[in-house]
Tab-separated table of C-alpha atoms in Angstrom:
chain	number	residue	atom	x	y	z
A	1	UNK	CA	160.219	24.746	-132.907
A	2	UNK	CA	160.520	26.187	-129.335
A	3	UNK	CA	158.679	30.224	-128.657
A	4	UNK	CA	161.013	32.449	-127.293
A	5	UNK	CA	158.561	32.623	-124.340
A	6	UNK	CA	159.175	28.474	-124.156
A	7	UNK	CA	163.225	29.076	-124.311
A	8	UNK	CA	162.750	31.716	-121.477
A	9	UNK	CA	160.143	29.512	-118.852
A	10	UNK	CA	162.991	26.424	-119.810
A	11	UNK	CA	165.564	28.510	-117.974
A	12	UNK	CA	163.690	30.051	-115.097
A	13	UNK	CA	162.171	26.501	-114.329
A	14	UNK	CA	165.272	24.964	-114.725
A	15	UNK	CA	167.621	23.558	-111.661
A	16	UNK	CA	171.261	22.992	-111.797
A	17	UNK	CA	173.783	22.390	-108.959
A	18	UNK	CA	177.725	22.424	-108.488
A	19	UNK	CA	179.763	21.165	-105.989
A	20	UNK	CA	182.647	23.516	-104.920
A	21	UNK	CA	186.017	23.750	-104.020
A	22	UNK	CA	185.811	26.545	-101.839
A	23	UNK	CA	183.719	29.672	-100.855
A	24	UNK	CA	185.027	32.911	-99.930
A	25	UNK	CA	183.149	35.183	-98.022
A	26	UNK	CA	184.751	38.901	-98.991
A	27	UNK	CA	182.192	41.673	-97.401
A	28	UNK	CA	182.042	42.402	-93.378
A	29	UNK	CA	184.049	39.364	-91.440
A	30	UNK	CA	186.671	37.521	-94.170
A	31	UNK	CA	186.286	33.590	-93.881
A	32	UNK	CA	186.620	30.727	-95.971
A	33	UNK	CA	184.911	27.307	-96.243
A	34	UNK	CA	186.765	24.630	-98.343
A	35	UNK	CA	184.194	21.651	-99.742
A	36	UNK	CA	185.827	18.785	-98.832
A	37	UNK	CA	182.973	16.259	-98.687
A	38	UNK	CA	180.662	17.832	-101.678
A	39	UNK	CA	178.786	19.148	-99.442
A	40	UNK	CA	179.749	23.139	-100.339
A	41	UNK	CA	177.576	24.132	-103.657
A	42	UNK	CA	176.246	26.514	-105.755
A	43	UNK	CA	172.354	26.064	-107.485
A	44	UNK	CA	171.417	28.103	-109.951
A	45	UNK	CA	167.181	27.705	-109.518
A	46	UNK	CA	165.358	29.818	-111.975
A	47	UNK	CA	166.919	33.499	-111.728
A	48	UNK	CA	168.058	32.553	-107.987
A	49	UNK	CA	171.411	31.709	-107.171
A	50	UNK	CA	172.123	29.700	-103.713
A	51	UNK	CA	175.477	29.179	-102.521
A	52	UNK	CA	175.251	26.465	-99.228
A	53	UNK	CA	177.035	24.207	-96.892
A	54	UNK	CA	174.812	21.237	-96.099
A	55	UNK	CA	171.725	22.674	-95.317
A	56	UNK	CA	172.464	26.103	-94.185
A	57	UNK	CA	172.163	29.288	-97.256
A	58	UNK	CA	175.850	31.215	-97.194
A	59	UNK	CA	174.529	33.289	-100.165
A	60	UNK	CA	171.198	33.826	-101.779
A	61	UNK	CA	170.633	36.384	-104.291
A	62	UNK	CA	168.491	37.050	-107.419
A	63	UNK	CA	170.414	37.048	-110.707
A	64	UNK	CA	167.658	39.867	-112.037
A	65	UNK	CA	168.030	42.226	-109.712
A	66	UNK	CA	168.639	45.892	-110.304
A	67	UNK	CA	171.746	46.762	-111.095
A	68	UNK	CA	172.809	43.683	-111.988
A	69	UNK	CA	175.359	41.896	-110.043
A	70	UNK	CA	179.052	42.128	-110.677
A	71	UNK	CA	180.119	38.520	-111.636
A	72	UNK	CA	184.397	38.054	-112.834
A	73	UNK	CA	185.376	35.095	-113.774
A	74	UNK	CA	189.297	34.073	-113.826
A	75	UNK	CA	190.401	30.233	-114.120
A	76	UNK	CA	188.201	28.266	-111.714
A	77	UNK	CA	187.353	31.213	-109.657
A	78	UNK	CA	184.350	32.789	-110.032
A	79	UNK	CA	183.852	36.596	-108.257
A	80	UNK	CA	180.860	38.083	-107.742
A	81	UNK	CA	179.336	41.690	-105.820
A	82	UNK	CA	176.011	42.676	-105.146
A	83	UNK	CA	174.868	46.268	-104.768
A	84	UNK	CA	172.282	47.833	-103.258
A	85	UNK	CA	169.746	49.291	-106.007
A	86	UNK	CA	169.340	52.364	-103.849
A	87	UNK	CA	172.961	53.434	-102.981
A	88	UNK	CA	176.317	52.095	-103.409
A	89	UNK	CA	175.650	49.818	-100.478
A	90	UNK	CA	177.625	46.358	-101.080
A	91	UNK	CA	175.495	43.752	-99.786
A	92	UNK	CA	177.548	40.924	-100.730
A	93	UNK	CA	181.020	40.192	-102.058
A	94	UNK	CA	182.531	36.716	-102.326
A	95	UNK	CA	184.129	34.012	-104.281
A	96	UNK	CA	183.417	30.982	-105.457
A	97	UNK	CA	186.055	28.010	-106.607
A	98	UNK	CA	184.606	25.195	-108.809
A	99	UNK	CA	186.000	21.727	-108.924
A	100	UNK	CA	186.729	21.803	-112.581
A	101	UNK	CA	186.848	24.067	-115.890
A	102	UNK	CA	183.949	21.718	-116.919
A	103	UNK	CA	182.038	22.945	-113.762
A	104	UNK	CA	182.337	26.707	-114.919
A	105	UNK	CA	181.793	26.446	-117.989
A	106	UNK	CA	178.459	24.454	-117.440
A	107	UNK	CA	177.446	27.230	-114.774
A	108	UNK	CA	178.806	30.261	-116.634
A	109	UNK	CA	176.556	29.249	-119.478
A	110	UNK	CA	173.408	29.234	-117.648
A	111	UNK	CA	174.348	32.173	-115.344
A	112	UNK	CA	174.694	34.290	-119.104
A	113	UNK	CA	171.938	33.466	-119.700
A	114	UNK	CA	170.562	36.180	-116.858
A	115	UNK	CA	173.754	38.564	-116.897
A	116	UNK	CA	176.976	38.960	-118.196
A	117	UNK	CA	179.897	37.252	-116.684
A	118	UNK	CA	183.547	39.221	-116.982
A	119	UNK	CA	186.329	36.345	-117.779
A	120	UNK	CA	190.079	37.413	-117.208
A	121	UNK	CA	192.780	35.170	-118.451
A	122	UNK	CA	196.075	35.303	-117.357
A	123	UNK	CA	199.122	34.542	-120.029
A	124	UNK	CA	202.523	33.736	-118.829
A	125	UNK	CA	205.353	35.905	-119.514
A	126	UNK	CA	208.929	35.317	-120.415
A	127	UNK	CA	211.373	37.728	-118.599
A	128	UNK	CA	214.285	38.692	-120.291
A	129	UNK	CA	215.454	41.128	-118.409
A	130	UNK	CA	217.126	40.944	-114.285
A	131	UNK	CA	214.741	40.443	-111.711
A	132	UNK	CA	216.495	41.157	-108.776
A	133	UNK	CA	214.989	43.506	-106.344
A	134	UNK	CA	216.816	46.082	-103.908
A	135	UNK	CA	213.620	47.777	-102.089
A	136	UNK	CA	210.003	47.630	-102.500
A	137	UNK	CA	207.809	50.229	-102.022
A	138	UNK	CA	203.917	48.929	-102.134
A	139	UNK	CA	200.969	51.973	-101.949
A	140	UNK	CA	198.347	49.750	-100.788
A	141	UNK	CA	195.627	51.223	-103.139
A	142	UNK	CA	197.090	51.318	-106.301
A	143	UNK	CA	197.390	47.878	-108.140
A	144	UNK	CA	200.235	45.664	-107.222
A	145	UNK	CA	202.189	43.869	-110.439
A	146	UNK	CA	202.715	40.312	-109.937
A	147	UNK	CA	204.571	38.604	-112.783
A	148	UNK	CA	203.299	40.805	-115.288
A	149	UNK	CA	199.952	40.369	-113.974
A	150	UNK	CA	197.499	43.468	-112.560
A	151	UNK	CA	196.450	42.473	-109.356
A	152	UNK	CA	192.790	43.093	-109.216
A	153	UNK	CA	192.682	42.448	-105.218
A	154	UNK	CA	192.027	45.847	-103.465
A	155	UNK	CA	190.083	45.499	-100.906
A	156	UNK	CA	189.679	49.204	-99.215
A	157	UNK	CA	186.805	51.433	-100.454
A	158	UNK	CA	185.516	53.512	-97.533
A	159	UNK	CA	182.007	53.995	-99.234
A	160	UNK	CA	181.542	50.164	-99.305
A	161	UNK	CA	181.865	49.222	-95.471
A	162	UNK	CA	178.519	47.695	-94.300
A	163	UNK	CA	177.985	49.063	-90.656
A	164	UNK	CA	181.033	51.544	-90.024
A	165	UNK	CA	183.659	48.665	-89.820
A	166	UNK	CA	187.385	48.972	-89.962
A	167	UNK	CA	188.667	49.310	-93.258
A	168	UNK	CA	191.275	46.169	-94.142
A	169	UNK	CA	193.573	46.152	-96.957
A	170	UNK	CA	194.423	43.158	-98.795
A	171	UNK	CA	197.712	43.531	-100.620
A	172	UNK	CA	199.426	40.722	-102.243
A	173	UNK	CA	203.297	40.870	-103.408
A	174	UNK	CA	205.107	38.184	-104.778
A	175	UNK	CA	209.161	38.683	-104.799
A	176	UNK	CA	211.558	36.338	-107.020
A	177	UNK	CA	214.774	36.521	-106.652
């Protein structure tokens, strides 16, 4: 019968990797790196999570820090934020795409295991009603609807800009007429 101290050295010793779909980096400069040869991945070794290209680290943070990271998950995106343990200071912010569900569900199983991940699911609506629309109006930081759906993509908080750099707002509206 495994010792709760044997079940807890299994998962710090233990080494997993997943090939991505794409990496989003979401704090400071925007940019995006799609994994087109399986070369773009994410290893969870020990509490450490790495996310690289090749060779090179994009990401490297531990999953026991203090406060513990923000980590959403929503289909085959996975979201996560790291925060300073001193201030509100993000240090990182960016998204991860797996290849499959089968991918996520392997890693969000052995991420739990250190933290709590956030899933969001998204249900389709029927609309009965007209959806033609005259004028739009869109307040940047309040949430946009977008079939039904809260968008969860604001991207302006003043308090959260690493090294005083312009503010960008990220607003997306979809229209169906």
């Amino acid at each position: 019968m495994a010792t709760m101290h044997s079940v807890a050295h299994d998962a710090l010793s233990e080494t997993r990797s997943w090939i991505l779909a794409k990496y989003t980096k979401l704090c400071g400069m925007r940019y995006e790196v799609s994994g087109t040869s399986g070369d773009l991945r994410v290893t969870v070794n020990g509490h450490l999570l790495i996310v690289s290209i090749g060779t090179s680290s994009l990401e490297e943070f531990s999953l026991s820090i203090t406060p513990s990271p923000t980590i959403k998950s929503k289909e085959n995106d996975v979201f996560f934020q790291v925060v300073s343990q001193h201030s509100s200071y993000v240090l990182a912010r960016f998204r991860i795409k797996f290849m499959s569900e089968n991918d996520l569900r392997a890693f969000s199983q052995l991420v739990s295991r250190f933290i709590n991940i956030e899933t969001t699911t998204i249900r389709p609506q029927c609309f009965a009603r007209d959806q033609s629309v005259d004028r739009v109006e869109v307040d940047p930081f309040q949430t946009v609807p977008s079939l039904g759906v809260e968008n969860d993509r604001k991207r302006a908080n003043s308090e959260q800009r690493p090294c005083n750099q312009p503010s960008k707002v990220f607003c997306e509206v979809r229209l169906f007429l």
